[in-house]
Short mmCIF file of C-alpha atoms in Angstrom, two decimals:
data_model
loop_
_atom_site.label_atom_id
_atom_site.label_comp_id
_atom_site.label_asym_id
_atom_site.label_seq_id
_atom_site.Cartn_x
_atom_site.Cartn_y
_atom_site.Cartn_z
CA MET R 1 16.69 -3.69 10.70
CA LEU R 2 14.01 -6.40 10.33
CA ALA R 3 11.15 -3.44 9.16
CA GLY R 4 13.71 -1.99 6.75
CA ALA R 5 14.44 -5.41 5.06
CA LEU R 6 10.54 -6.25 4.69
CA LEU R 7 10.16 -2.70 3.35
CA ALA R 8 12.98 -3.44 0.66
CA LEU R 9 11.63 -6.61 -0.12
CA TYR R 10 8.01 -5.16 -0.79
CA LEU R 11 9.47 -2.56 -2.88
CA ALA R 12 11.67 -4.86 -4.90
CA ARG R 13 8.59 -7.20 -5.60
CA LEU R 14 6.58 -4.01 -6.74
CA GLU R 15 9.53 -2.49 -9.39
CA LEU R 16 10.27 -6.24 -10.76
CA CYS R 17 6.51 -6.78 -11.42
CA ASP R 18 4.25 -5.81 -14.55
CA PRO R 19 1.03 -3.85 -13.72
CA PRO R 20 -1.43 -7.04 -14.54
CA HIS R 21 0.75 -9.34 -11.87
CA ARG R 22 1.46 -6.70 -9.04
CA LEU R 23 -1.29 -7.17 -7.08
CA ALA R 24 -0.94 -10.96 -7.05
CA PHE R 25 2.61 -10.85 -6.10
CA SER R 26 2.16 -8.50 -3.35
CA LEU R 27 -0.62 -10.12 -1.66
CA GLY R 28 0.41 -13.32 -1.98
CA ALA R 29 3.55 -12.27 -0.12
CA GLY R 30 1.11 -10.93 2.83
CA LEU R 31 -0.27 -14.79 2.67
CA PHE R 32 3.18 -16.10 3.76
CA SER R 33 3.31 -13.75 6.46
CA VAL R 34 -0.18 -15.01 7.83
CA VAL R 35 1.39 -18.40 7.31
CA GLY R 36 4.34 -17.41 9.65
CA THR R 37 2.16 -15.61 12.14
CA LEU R 38 -0.15 -18.72 12.32
CA LEU R 39 2.69 -21.25 12.89
CA LEU R 40 4.62 -19.30 15.24
CA PRO R 41 2.78 -20.37 18.16
CA GLY R 42 3.02 -24.07 17.13
CA LEU R 43 6.70 -23.76 16.80
CA ALA R 44 6.67 -21.91 20.35
CA ALA R 45 4.58 -25.03 21.84
CA LEU R 46 7.51 -27.13 20.13
CA VAL R 47 10.67 -25.39 21.41
CA GLN R 48 9.33 -25.01 24.97
CA ASP R 49 12.13 -22.59 25.62
CA TRP R 50 12.40 -19.01 24.57
CA HIS R 51 15.92 -18.77 24.40
CA LEU R 52 15.93 -21.86 21.95
CA LEU R 53 13.21 -19.83 20.26
CA GLN R 54 15.01 -16.66 19.70
CA GLY R 55 18.25 -18.37 18.24
CA LEU R 56 15.92 -19.93 15.44
CA GLY R 57 14.34 -16.75 14.71
CA ALA R 58 17.89 -15.09 14.28
CA LEU R 59 19.04 -17.73 12.12
CA MET R 60 16.43 -17.74 9.74
CA SER R 61 16.64 -13.83 9.86
CA GLY R 62 20.86 -14.80 9.08
CA LEU R 63 19.82 -16.58 6.10
CA LEU R 64 19.01 -13.45 4.43
CA LEU R 65 22.49 -12.20 4.45
CA LEU R 66 22.77 -14.78 1.44
CA PHE R 67 20.80 -12.52 -0.53
CA TRP R 68 23.20 -9.79 0.22
CA GLY R 69 26.11 -11.85 -0.78
CA PHE R 70 25.01 -13.32 -4.08
CA PRO R 71 23.16 -10.67 -6.25
CA ALA R 72 21.59 -12.97 -8.50
CA LEU R 73 19.44 -14.29 -5.87
CA PHE R 74 18.24 -10.92 -5.24
CA PRO R 75 18.93 -8.08 -7.79
CA GLU R 76 18.67 -4.44 -7.40
CA SER R 77 15.83 -3.08 -9.04
CA PRO R 78 16.37 -2.01 -12.37
CA CYS R 79 13.42 0.27 -12.18
CA TRP R 80 15.44 2.34 -9.27
CA LEU R 81 18.37 2.56 -11.14
CA LEU R 82 17.43 3.68 -14.16
CA ALA R 83 14.98 6.45 -12.39
CA THR R 84 18.25 7.43 -10.52
CA GLY R 85 20.52 7.63 -13.64
CA GLN R 86 22.93 4.48 -12.81
CA VAL R 87 22.02 3.16 -16.40
CA ALA R 88 25.28 1.01 -16.59
CA ARG R 89 24.20 -1.18 -13.46
CA ALA R 90 20.78 -1.11 -14.95
CA ARG R 91 21.94 -2.73 -18.09
CA ASN R 92 23.94 -5.38 -16.54
CA ILE R 93 20.98 -6.48 -14.58
CA LEU R 94 18.57 -6.35 -17.62
CA TRP R 95 21.01 -8.40 -19.55
CA HIS R 96 21.45 -11.07 -16.80
CA PHE R 97 17.56 -11.42 -16.77
CA ALA R 98 17.57 -11.56 -20.65
CA GLU R 99 20.19 -14.45 -20.44
CA ALA R 100 18.57 -16.28 -17.29
CA SER R 101 15.37 -16.35 -19.72
CA GLY R 102 17.03 -18.01 -22.56
CA VAL R 103 17.18 -14.57 -24.86
CA ASP R 104 20.41 -13.38 -26.39
CA PRO R 105 20.23 -9.63 -25.87
CA ASP R 106 23.02 -8.75 -28.45
CA HIS R 107 21.23 -10.74 -30.98
CA GLY R 108 17.20 -10.36 -30.25
CA SER R 109 14.28 -8.81 -31.84
CA LEU R 110 13.81 -5.66 -33.08
CA GLU R 111 12.17 -4.34 -29.57
CA GLU R 112 15.31 -5.31 -27.73
CA ASN R 113 17.63 -3.78 -29.95
CA SER R 114 15.42 -0.64 -29.44
CA LEU R 115 16.00 -1.16 -25.76
CA ALA R 116 19.77 -1.66 -25.93
CA THR R 117 19.77 1.42 -28.34
CA GLU R 118 18.00 3.66 -25.73
CA LEU R 119 20.18 2.51 -23.06
CA ALA R 120 23.32 3.33 -24.64
CA MET R 121 21.91 6.68 -25.25
CA LEU R 122 21.24 7.22 -21.78
CA SER R 123 24.57 5.86 -20.47
CA ALA R 124 26.24 8.69 -23.11
CA GLY R 125 28.78 10.69 -21.33
CA SER R 126 28.45 9.00 -17.95
CA PRO R 127 26.18 10.75 -16.31
CA GLN R 128 26.14 11.02 -12.67
CA PRO R 129 23.34 9.29 -10.45
CA GLN R 130 20.70 11.55 -8.66
CA TYR R 131 19.44 10.95 -5.77
CA HIS R 132 16.34 12.60 -4.50
CA SER R 133 15.25 13.54 -0.83
CA PRO R 134 12.01 12.91 0.74
CA LEU R 135 11.71 16.72 1.27
CA GLY R 136 11.14 16.90 -2.47
CA LEU R 137 7.62 16.06 -1.90
CA LEU R 138 6.93 19.26 -0.56
CA HIS R 139 7.88 20.81 -3.81
CA THR R 140 5.07 18.66 -5.62
CA GLN R 141 1.44 19.63 -6.37
CA VAL R 142 -0.45 16.47 -5.95
CA THR R 143 1.95 13.88 -4.76
CA TRP R 144 2.08 15.25 -1.22
CA ARG R 145 -1.31 15.23 -0.94
CA ASN R 146 -1.87 11.76 -2.16
CA GLY R 147 0.88 10.98 0.41
CA LEU R 148 -0.86 12.54 3.02
CA ILE R 149 -4.64 11.04 2.65
CA LEU R 150 -2.89 7.54 2.45
CA SER R 151 -0.74 8.16 5.79
CA PHE R 152 -4.16 9.56 7.16
CA SER R 153 -6.14 6.47 6.15
CA SER R 154 -3.24 3.93 7.20
CA LEU R 155 -3.31 6.00 10.41
CA VAL R 156 -7.19 5.33 10.79
CA GLY R 157 -6.79 1.49 9.97
CA GLY R 158 -4.06 0.70 11.98
CA GLY R 159 -5.43 2.80 15.10
CA ILE R 160 -9.53 1.97 15.19
CA ARG R 161 -8.43 -1.86 15.30
CA ALA R 162 -8.21 -1.68 19.23
CA SER R 163 -11.80 -0.70 19.37
CA PHE R 164 -12.80 -3.28 17.42
CA LEU R 165 -10.86 -5.63 19.87
CA ARG R 166 -11.78 -3.91 22.80
CA SER R 167 -15.49 -4.67 21.80
CA LEU R 168 -14.62 -7.96 20.98
CA ALA R 169 -13.21 -8.97 24.39
CA PRO R 170 -16.51 -9.71 26.33
CA GLN R 171 -17.38 -12.23 23.66
CA VAL R 172 -13.86 -14.09 23.46
CA LEU R 173 -13.33 -16.70 26.30
CA THR R 174 -9.79 -17.92 25.45
CA PHE R 175 -6.98 -15.73 25.38
CA TYR R 176 -5.24 -16.85 22.18
CA LEU R 177 -8.41 -16.84 20.07
CA PRO R 178 -7.83 -12.92 19.30
CA TYR R 179 -4.27 -13.65 17.79
CA PHE R 180 -5.94 -16.29 15.47
CA LEU R 181 -8.84 -14.35 14.77
CA GLU R 182 -6.79 -11.38 13.66
CA ALA R 183 -4.53 -13.65 11.43
CA GLY R 184 -7.26 -15.18 9.81
CA LEU R 185 -8.92 -11.94 9.28
CA GLU R 186 -5.75 -10.40 7.63
CA ALA R 187 -5.64 -13.48 5.19
CA ALA R 188 -9.50 -13.21 4.45
CA ALA R 189 -8.57 -8.97 3.94
CA LEU R 190 -5.73 -10.25 1.58
CA VAL R 191 -7.86 -12.41 -0.42
CA PHE R 192 -11.12 -9.91 -0.96
CA LEU R 193 -8.44 -7.49 -2.24
CA LEU R 194 -6.85 -10.01 -4.43
CA LEU R 195 -10.33 -10.54 -5.94
CA THR R 196 -11.75 -7.08 -5.94
CA ALA R 197 -8.83 -4.51 -6.15
CA ASP R 198 -8.27 -5.22 -9.98
CA ARG R 199 -11.41 -5.61 -11.01
CA TRP R 200 -12.93 -2.71 -9.03
CA GLY R 201 -10.02 -0.59 -8.96
CA ARG R 202 -8.11 0.73 -6.09
CA ARG R 203 -9.84 4.07 -4.88
CA PRO R 204 -13.33 2.03 -5.25
CA VAL R 205 -12.23 -0.53 -3.21
CA LEU R 206 -10.43 1.84 -0.57
CA LEU R 207 -13.68 3.85 -0.49
CA LEU R 208 -15.72 0.85 0.32
CA GLY R 209 -13.27 -0.45 3.17
CA THR R 210 -13.22 3.23 4.83
CA MET R 211 -16.83 3.07 4.54
CA ALA R 212 -17.30 -0.30 6.29
CA THR R 213 -14.62 0.71 8.88
CA GLY R 214 -16.89 3.73 9.73
CA LEU R 215 -20.22 1.88 9.60
CA ALA R 216 -18.89 -0.76 11.95
CA SER R 217 -17.27 1.75 14.42
CA LEU R 218 -20.57 3.91 14.38
CA LEU R 219 -22.55 1.08 15.33
CA ILE R 220 -20.51 0.04 18.30
CA LEU R 221 -20.00 3.26 19.43
CA ALA R 222 -24.16 3.89 19.42
CA GLY R 223 -25.30 0.38 20.39
CA ALA R 224 -22.91 -1.00 22.74
CA GLN R 225 -24.94 -0.93 25.33
CA TYR R 226 -28.48 -2.07 23.31
CA LEU R 227 -27.23 -4.90 20.63
CA PRO R 228 -26.93 -8.37 21.52
CA GLY R 229 -23.49 -10.46 21.94
CA TRP R 230 -23.89 -12.27 18.75
CA THR R 231 -24.59 -8.77 16.62
CA MET R 232 -21.58 -6.98 18.70
CA LEU R 233 -19.25 -9.80 17.70
CA SER R 234 -20.45 -9.78 13.92
CA VAL R 235 -19.80 -5.77 13.56
CA SER R 236 -16.54 -6.52 15.68
CA VAL R 237 -15.22 -8.94 13.04
CA LEU R 238 -16.41 -6.74 10.16
CA GLY R 239 -14.81 -4.01 11.42
CA LEU R 240 -11.43 -5.76 11.85
CA LEU R 241 -11.64 -7.23 8.37
CA ALA R 242 -12.19 -3.74 6.74
CA SER R 243 -9.71 -2.13 9.22
CA ARG R 244 -7.04 -4.44 7.73
CA ALA R 245 -8.11 -4.25 4.12
CA VAL R 246 -8.06 -0.61 4.39
CA SER R 247 -4.03 -0.92 6.14
CA VAL R 248 -3.12 -3.37 3.14
CA LEU R 249 -4.54 -1.22 0.40
CA SER R 250 -3.25 1.88 1.47
CA SER R 251 0.46 0.43 1.34
CA LEU R 252 -0.23 -1.14 -1.76
CA PHE R 253 -1.67 2.38 -3.20
CA ALA R 254 1.12 4.33 -1.54
CA ALA R 255 3.79 2.40 -3.69
CA GLU R 256 1.91 2.84 -6.58
CA VAL R 257 1.35 6.56 -6.60
CA PHE R 258 5.15 7.55 -5.22
CA PRO R 259 7.51 7.97 -7.95
CA THR R 260 10.61 5.50 -8.28
CA VAL R 261 12.90 7.80 -7.10
CA ILE R 262 11.32 8.56 -3.35
CA ARG R 263 9.34 5.52 -3.14
CA GLY R 264 10.97 3.90 -0.31
CA ALA R 265 10.62 7.11 1.80
CA GLY R 266 7.33 7.49 0.97
CA LEU R 267 6.05 4.43 1.64
CA GLY R 268 7.80 3.88 5.09
CA LEU R 269 6.07 7.11 5.89
CA VAL R 270 2.99 5.30 5.16
CA LEU R 271 3.73 2.36 6.95
CA GLY R 272 5.04 4.70 9.67
CA ALA R 273 1.86 6.32 10.26
CA GLY R 274 0.03 2.93 10.13
CA PHE R 275 2.19 1.55 13.13
CA LEU R 276 1.68 4.68 15.00
CA GLY R 277 -2.09 3.97 15.05
CA GLN R 278 -1.26 0.72 16.12
CA ALA R 279 0.07 2.27 19.53
CA ALA R 280 -3.32 2.98 20.27
CA ASP R 281 -3.95 -0.43 21.54
CA PRO R 282 -1.12 -0.59 24.26
CA LEU R 283 -1.46 3.27 25.36
CA ASP R 284 -5.09 2.27 25.96
CA THR R 285 -4.12 -0.40 28.23
CA MET R 286 -1.53 1.76 30.06
CA HIS R 287 -4.16 4.38 30.98
CA GLY R 288 -6.55 1.66 32.55
CA ARG R 289 -8.95 1.67 29.66
CA ARG R 290 -10.40 4.94 31.25
CA GLY R 291 -9.83 7.25 27.72
CA PHE R 292 -11.36 4.19 25.45
CA PHE R 293 -14.49 5.81 24.76
CA LEU R 294 -12.64 9.15 23.67
CA GLN R 295 -10.41 7.45 21.69
CA HIS R 296 -13.35 5.37 19.90
CA VAL R 297 -15.02 8.82 19.33
CA VAL R 298 -11.74 10.30 17.94
CA PHE R 299 -10.88 7.35 15.52
CA THR R 300 -14.75 6.98 14.52
CA SER R 301 -14.47 10.54 13.64
CA LEU R 302 -11.09 9.86 11.71
CA ALA R 303 -12.82 7.54 9.55
CA VAL R 304 -15.64 9.60 8.47
CA LEU R 305 -12.91 12.36 7.50
CA THR R 306 -10.85 9.60 5.49
CA LEU R 307 -14.00 8.67 3.61
CA LEU R 308 -13.96 11.89 2.09
CA CYS R 309 -10.24 12.13 1.60
CA VAL R 310 -10.21 9.04 -0.49
CA LEU R 311 -12.50 10.92 -3.20
CA LEU R 312 -9.44 12.83 -4.27
CA LEU R 313 -7.03 9.95 -4.59
CA PRO R 314 -6.49 8.85 -8.48
CA GLU R 315 -6.78 5.64 -9.85
CA SER R 316 -3.38 3.55 -9.90
CA ARG R 317 -4.81 0.01 -11.38
CA ASN R 318 -3.10 -1.02 -14.43
CA ARG R 319 -0.93 1.84 -14.69
CA GLY R 320 3.04 1.85 -15.09
CA LEU R 321 4.83 3.06 -12.00
CA PRO R 322 5.97 6.84 -11.98
CA GLN R 323 9.58 7.10 -12.08
CA SER R 324 10.09 10.76 -11.24
CA LEU R 325 8.22 13.65 -9.44
CA GLN R 326 6.65 15.02 -12.46
CA ASP R 327 5.15 11.61 -13.56
CA ALA R 328 3.61 11.27 -10.21
CA ASP R 329 2.14 14.76 -10.16
CA ARG R 330 0.03 13.62 -13.43
CA LEU R 331 -1.61 10.97 -11.54
CA ARG R 332 -4.90 12.85 -10.62
CA CYS R 333 -8.70 12.10 -9.46
CA PRO R 334 -10.95 10.75 -12.10
CA PRO R 335 -12.10 13.50 -14.08
CA ARG R 336 -15.85 12.91 -13.47
CA LEU R 337 -15.38 13.99 -10.07
CA ARG R 338 -13.91 17.56 -11.14
CA GLY R 339 -14.97 17.68 -15.13
CA CYS R 340 -17.55 20.36 -16.57
CA SER R 341 -20.78 19.25 -15.76
CA ARG R 342 -22.30 21.47 -18.85
CA GLN R 343 -20.58 20.73 -22.15
CA ASP R 344 -21.78 21.91 -25.69
CA HIS R 345 -21.46 19.07 -27.85
CA LEU R 346 -19.79 20.83 -30.69
CA PRO R 347 -19.55 18.51 -33.60
CA LEU R 348 -16.12 20.42 -34.91
CA LEU R 349 -14.39 20.29 -31.60
CA SER R 350 -12.61 17.53 -29.63
CA PRO R 351 -14.05 16.54 -26.34
CA SER R 352 -11.21 18.31 -24.56
CA ASP R 353 -11.96 21.62 -26.71
CA ALA R 354 -15.78 21.50 -26.09
CA CYS R 355 -15.25 21.17 -22.28
CA TRP R 356 -12.96 24.62 -23.02
CA ALA R 357 -15.47 25.83 -24.82
CA GLY R 358 -18.53 25.47 -22.51
CA HIS R 359 -16.51 26.87 -19.65
CA THR R 360 -15.93 30.01 -21.84
CA LEU R 361 -19.24 30.31 -22.47
CA GLU R 362 -20.54 29.94 -19.05
CA GLN R 363 -17.88 32.61 -18.26
CA HIS R 364 -19.50 34.79 -20.73
#
């Protein structure tokens, strides 16, 4: 239930933000999660009783019920309501936002009047809400592939972390240091994405993170017996940082390429793949670490394969969220990866016509 609540909060933040502020709000919420992770050991040390600690956690989680009882504190996403045909509810929420901002929606500007007219046209005839099943992804041409690639990258980012932690263990003297190290590296990964994902784009940063993860894993795999301890420590920390960045960016990327009508189900599949990858750590411990080398080889190979698959992803930076399955299918990889390499620059043709003419001349 807590995982479902966190997923719903994540989606609501994305769908309530405009494209320029989407990254900042998403990663800012991740930093709050890191703060909670860092404060938990201190709270446990103060309480000294796990029963009381569990009660405090249940009390804090129970406060979330206030959001359910007061829709004004946590409104439904108007983006999802409009995408599923619930125009009347979307209009009420948008009008509530306008009034809270000090704007009269009934006597506003020309843009606000056109919005009211468009909502009135959509609600004409009392249309029934249209909900979509996740199986609808099977009928898409591009969206299912994007979701599969991002699920794969999330799986690798979550699973390869066990290899870096295993390599880090001989250099760590205290049992609680990996806990704080992981939390600190997660915060560093969020800050790195905050500084780069809007400037360079989602796809190049994901490509860079996957490349760094694969290289760090290959270095550990090839030089574990020959590299000095400080080198192994540095490579393991770099691998943990890169793998965490890959996991976080895969989730954000998935939320931006899946359509609004099934964004919750699609993002749930990607997050589920990441948690499935994290199961590699306890599974390795259960088998007495006898299969660690094989597990490391498998995830290193998957990281290299992910590096090639990321090239097929589209770029979602500064784009509006796709609403329908058809909108999501229009998100394709950049033309430079599959555009025509030879073009005759004909002065009387547009670039698209020139590209088509070039292909025609090559065929003849």
